[in-house]
PDB file of N, CA and C in Angstrom:
ATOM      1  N   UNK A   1     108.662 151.850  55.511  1.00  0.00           N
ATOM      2  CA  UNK A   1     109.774 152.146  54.620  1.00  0.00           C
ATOM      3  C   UNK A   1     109.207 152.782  53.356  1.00  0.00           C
ATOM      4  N   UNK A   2     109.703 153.723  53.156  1.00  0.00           N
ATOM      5  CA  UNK A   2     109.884 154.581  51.687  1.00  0.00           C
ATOM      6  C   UNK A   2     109.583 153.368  50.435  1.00  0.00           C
ATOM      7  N   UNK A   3     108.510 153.270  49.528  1.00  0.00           N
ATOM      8  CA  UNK A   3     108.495 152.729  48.671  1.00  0.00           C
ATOM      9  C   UNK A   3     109.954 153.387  47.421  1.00  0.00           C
ATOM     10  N   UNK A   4     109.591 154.262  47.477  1.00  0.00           N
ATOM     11  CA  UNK A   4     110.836 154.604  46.400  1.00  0.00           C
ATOM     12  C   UNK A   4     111.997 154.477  46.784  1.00  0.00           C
ATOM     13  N   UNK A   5     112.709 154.646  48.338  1.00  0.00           N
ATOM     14  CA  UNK A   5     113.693 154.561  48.456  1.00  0.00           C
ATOM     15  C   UNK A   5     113.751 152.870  48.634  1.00  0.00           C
ATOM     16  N   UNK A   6     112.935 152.130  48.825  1.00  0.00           N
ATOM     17  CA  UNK A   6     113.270 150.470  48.583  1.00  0.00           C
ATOM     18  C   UNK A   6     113.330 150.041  47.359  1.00  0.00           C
ATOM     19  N   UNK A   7     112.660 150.864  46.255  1.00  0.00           N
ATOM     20  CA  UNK A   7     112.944 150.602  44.929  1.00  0.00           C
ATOM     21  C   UNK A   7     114.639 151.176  44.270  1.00  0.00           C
ATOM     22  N   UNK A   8     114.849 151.887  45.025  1.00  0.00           N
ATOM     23  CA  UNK A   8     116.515 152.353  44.862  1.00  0.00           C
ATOM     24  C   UNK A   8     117.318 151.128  45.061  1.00  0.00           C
ATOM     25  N   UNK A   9     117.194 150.791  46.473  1.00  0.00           N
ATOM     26  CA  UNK A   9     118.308 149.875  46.703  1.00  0.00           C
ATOM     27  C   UNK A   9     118.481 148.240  46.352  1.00  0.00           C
ATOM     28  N   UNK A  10     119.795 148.332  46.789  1.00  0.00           N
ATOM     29  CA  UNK A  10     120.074 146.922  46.021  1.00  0.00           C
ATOM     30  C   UNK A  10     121.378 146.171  47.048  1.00  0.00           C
ATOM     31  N   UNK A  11     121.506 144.891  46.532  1.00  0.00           N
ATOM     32  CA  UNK A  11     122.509 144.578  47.508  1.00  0.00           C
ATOM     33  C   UNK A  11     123.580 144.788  47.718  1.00  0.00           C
ATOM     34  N   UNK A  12     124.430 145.268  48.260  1.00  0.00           N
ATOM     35  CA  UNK A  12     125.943 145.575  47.684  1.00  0.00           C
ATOM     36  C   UNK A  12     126.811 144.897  47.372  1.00  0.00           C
ATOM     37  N   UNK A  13     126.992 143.731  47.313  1.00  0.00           N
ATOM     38  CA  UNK A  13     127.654 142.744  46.574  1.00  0.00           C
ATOM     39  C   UNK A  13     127.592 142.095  45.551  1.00  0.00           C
ATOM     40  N   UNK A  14     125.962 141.888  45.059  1.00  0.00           N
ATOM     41  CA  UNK A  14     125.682 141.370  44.033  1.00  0.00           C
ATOM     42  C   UNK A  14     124.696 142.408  42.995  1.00  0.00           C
ATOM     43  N   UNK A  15     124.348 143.404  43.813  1.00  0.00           N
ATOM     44  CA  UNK A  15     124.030 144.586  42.829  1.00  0.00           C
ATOM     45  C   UNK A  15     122.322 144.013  42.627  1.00  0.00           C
ATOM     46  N   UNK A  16     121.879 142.568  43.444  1.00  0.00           N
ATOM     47  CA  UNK A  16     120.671 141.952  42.902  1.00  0.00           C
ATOM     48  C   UNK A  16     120.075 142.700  43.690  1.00  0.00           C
ATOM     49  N   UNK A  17     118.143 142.905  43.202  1.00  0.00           N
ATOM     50  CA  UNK A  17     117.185 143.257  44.133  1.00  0.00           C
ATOM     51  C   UNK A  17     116.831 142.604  45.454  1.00  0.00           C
ATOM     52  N   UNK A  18     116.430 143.377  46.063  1.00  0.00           N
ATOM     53  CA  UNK A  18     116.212 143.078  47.764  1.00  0.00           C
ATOM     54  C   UNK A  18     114.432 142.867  47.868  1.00  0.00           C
ATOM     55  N   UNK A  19     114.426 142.023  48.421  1.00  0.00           N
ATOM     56  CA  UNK A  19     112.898 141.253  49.492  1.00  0.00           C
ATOM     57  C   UNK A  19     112.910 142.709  50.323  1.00  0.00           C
ATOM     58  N   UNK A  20     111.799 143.097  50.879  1.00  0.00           N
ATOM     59  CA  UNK A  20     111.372 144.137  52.005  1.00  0.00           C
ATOM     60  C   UNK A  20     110.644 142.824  52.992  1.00  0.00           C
ATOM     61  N   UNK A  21     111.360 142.654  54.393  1.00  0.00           N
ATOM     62  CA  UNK A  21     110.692 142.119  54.999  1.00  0.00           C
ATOM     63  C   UNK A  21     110.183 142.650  56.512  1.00  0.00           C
ATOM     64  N   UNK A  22     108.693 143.312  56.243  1.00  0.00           N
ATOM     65  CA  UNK A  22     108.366 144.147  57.441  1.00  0.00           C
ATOM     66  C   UNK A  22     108.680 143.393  59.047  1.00  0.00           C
ATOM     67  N   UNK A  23     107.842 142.758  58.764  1.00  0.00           N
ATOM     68  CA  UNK A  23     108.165 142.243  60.167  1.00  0.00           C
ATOM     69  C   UNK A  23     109.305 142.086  60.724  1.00  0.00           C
ATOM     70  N   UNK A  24     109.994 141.385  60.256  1.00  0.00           N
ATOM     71  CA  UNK A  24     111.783 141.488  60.693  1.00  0.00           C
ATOM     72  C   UNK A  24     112.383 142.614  60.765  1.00  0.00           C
ATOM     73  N   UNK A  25     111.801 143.291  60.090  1.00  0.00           N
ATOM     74  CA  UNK A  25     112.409 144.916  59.516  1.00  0.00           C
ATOM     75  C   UNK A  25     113.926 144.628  59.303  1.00  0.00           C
ATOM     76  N   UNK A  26     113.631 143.735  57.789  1.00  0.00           N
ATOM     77  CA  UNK A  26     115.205 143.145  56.828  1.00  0.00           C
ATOM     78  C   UNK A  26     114.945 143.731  55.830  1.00  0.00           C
ATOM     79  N   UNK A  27     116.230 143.667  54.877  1.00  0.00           N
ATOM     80  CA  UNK A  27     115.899 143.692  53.397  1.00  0.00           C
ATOM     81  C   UNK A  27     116.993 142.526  52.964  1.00  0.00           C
ATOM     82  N   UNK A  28     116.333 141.555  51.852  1.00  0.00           N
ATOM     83  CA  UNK A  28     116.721 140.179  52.000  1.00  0.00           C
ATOM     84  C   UNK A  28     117.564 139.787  50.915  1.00  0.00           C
ATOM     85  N   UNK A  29     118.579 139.925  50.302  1.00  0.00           N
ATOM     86  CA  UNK A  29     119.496 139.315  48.932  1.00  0.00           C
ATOM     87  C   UNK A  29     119.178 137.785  49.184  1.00  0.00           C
ATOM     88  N   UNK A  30     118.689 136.906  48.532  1.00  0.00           N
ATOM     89  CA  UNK A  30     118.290 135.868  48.526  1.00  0.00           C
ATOM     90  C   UNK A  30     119.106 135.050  47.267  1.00  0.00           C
ATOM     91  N   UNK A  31     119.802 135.637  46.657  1.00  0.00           N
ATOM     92  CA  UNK A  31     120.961 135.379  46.258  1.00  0.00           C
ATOM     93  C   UNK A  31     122.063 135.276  46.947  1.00  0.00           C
ATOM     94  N   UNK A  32     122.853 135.968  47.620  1.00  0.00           N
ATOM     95  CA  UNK A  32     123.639 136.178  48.519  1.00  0.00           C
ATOM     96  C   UNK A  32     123.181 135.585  49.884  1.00  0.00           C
ATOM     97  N   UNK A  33     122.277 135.276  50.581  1.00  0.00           N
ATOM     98  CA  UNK A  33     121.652 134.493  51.646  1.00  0.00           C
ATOM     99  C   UNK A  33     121.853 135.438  53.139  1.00  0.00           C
ATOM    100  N   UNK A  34     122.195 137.202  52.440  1.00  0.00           N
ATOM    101  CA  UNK A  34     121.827 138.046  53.651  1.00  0.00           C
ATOM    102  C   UNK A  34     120.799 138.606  54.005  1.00  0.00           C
ATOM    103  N   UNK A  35     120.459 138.767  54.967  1.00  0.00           N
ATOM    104  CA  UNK A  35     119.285 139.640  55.455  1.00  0.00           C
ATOM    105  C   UNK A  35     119.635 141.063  56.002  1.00  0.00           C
ATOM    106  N   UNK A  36     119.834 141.956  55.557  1.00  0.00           N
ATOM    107  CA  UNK A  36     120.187 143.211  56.137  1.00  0.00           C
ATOM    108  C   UNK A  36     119.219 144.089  56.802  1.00  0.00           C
ATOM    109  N   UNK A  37     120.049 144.246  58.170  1.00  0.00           N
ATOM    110  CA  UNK A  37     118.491 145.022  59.074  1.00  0.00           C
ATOM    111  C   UNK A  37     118.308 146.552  58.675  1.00  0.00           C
ATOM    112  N   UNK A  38     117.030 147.097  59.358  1.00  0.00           N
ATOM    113  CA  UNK A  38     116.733 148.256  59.412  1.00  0.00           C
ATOM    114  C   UNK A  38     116.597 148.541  60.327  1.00  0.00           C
ATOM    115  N   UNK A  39     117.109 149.836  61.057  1.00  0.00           N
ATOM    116  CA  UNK A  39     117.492 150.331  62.399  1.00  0.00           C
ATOM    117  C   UNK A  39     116.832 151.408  62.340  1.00  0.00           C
ATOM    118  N   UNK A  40     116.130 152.064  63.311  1.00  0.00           N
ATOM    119  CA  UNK A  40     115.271 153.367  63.097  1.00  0.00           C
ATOM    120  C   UNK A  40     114.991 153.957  61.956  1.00  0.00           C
ATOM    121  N   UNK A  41     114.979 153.022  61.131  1.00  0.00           N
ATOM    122  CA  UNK A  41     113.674 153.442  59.764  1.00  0.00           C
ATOM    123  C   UNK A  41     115.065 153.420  58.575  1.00  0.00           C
ATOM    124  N   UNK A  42     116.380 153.207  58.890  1.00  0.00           N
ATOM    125  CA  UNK A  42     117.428 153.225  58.279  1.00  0.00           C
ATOM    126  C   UNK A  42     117.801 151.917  57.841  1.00  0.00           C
ATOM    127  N   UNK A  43     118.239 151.478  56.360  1.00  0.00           N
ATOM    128  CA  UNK A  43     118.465 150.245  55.930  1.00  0.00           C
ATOM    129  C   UNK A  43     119.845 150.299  56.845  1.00  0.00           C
ATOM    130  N   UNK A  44     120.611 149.325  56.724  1.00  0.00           N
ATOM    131  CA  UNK A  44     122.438 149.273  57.647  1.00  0.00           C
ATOM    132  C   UNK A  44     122.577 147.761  56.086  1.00  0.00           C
ATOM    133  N   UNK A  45     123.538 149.083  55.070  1.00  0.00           N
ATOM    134  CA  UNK A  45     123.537 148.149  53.834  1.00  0.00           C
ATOM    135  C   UNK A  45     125.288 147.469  53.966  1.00  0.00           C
ATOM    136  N   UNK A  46     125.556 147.144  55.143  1.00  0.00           N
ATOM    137  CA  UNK A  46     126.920 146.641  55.633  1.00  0.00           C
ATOM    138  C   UNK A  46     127.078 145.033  55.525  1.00  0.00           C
ATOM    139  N   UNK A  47     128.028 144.232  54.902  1.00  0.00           N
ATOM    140  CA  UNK A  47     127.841 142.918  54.500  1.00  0.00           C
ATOM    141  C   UNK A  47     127.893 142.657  56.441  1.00  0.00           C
ATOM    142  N   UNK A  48     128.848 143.269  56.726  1.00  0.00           N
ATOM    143  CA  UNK A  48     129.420 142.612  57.980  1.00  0.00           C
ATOM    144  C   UNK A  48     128.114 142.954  59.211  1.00  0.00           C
ATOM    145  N   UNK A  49     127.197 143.485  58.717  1.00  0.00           N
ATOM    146  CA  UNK A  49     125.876 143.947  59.934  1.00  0.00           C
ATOM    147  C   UNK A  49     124.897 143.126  59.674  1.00  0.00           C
ATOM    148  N   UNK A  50     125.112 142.441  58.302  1.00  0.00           N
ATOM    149  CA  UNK A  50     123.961 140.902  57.925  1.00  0.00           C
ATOM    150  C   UNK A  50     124.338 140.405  58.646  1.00  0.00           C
ATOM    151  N   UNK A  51     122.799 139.534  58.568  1.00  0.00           N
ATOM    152  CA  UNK A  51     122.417 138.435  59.030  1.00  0.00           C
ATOM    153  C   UNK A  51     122.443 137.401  57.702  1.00  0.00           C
ATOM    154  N   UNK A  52     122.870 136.069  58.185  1.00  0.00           N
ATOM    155  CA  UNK A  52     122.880 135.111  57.325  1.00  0.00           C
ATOM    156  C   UNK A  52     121.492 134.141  57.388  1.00  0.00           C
ATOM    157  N   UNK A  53     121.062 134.293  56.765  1.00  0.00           N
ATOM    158  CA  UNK A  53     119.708 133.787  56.091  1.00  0.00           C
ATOM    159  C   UNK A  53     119.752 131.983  56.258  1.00  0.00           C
ATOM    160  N   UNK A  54     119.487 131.005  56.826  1.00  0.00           N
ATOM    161  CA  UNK A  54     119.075 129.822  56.579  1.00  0.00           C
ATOM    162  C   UNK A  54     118.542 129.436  55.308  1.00  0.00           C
ATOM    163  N   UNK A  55     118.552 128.013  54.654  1.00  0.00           N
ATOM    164  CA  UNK A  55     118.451 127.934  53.331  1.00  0.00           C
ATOM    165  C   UNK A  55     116.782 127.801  53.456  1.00  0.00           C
ATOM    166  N   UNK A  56     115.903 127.403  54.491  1.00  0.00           N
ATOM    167  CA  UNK A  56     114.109 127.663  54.255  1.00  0.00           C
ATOM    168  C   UNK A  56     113.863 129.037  53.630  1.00  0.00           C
ATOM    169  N   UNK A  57     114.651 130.246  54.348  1.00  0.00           N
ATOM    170  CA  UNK A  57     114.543 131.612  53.984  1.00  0.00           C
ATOM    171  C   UNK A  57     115.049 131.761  52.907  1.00  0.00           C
ATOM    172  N   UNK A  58     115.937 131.718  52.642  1.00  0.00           N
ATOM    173  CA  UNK A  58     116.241 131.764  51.170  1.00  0.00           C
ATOM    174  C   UNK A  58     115.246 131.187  49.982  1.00  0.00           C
ATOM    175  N   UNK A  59     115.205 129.901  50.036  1.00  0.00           N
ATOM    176  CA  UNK A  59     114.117 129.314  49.219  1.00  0.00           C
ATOM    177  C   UNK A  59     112.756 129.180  49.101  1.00  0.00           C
ATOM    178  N   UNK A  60     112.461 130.119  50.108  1.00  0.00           N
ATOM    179  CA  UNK A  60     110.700 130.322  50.700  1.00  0.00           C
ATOM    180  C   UNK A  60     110.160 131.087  49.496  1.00  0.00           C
ATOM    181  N   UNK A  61     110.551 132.076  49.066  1.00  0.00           N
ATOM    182  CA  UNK A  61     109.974 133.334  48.265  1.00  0.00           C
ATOM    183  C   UNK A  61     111.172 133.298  46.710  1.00  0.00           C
ATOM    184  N   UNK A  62     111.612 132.125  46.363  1.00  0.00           N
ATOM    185  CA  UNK A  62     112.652 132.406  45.752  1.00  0.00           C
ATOM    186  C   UNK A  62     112.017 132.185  43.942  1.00  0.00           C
ATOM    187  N   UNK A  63     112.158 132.510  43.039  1.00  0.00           N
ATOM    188  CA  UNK A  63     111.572 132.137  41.462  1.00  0.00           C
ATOM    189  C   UNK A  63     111.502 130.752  41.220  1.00  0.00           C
ATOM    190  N   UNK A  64     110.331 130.449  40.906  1.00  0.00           N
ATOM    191  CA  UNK A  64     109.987 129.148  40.220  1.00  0.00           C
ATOM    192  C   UNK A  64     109.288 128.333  41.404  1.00  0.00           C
ATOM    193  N   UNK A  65     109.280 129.224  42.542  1.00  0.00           N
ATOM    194  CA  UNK A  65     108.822 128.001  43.998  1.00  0.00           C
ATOM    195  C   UNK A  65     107.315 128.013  43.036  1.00  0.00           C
ATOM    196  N   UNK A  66     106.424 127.052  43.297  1.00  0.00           N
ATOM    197  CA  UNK A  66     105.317 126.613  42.901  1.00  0.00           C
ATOM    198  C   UNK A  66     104.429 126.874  44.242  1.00  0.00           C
ATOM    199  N   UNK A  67     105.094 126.280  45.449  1.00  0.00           N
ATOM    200  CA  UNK A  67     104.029 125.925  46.215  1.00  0.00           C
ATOM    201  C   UNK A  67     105.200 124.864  47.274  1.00  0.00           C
ATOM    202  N   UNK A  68     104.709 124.363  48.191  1.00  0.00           N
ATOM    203  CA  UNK A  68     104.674 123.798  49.781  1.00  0.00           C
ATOM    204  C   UNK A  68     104.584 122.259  49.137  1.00  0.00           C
ATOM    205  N   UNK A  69     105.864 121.586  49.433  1.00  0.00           N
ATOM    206  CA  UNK A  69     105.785 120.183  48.847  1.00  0.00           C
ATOM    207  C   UNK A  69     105.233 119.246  49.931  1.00  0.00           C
TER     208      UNK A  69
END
């Protein structure tokens, strides 16, 4: 994925920055608890084409985590 074009986007509902997650090939609102896929190199920035995120994912990479309790 395009570094600059992942620095463009954002979520469409909450306007917050997006996680790049290669392996899954997501981009992650962790606010919002979607994971939005990427389809042949194309974000799909559709609420209704997320995936809903489990709360481990959400809170794995989220501000203030310290560390693995």
């Amino acid at each position: 994925m395009d570094k600059e074009l992942l620095a463009m986007l954002i979520c469409p509902l909450c306007k917050g920055k997006l996680k790049y997650n290669r392996e899954a090939a997501e981009l992650a609102c962790r606010y919002d608890g979607l994971a939005y896929p990427i389809r042949d190199g194309i974000p799909v920035m559709l609420p209704e084409e997320a995936r809903a995120m489990d709360v481990d994912e959400k809170l794995h990479d989220s501000p203030g985590r310290t560390g693995d309790s």
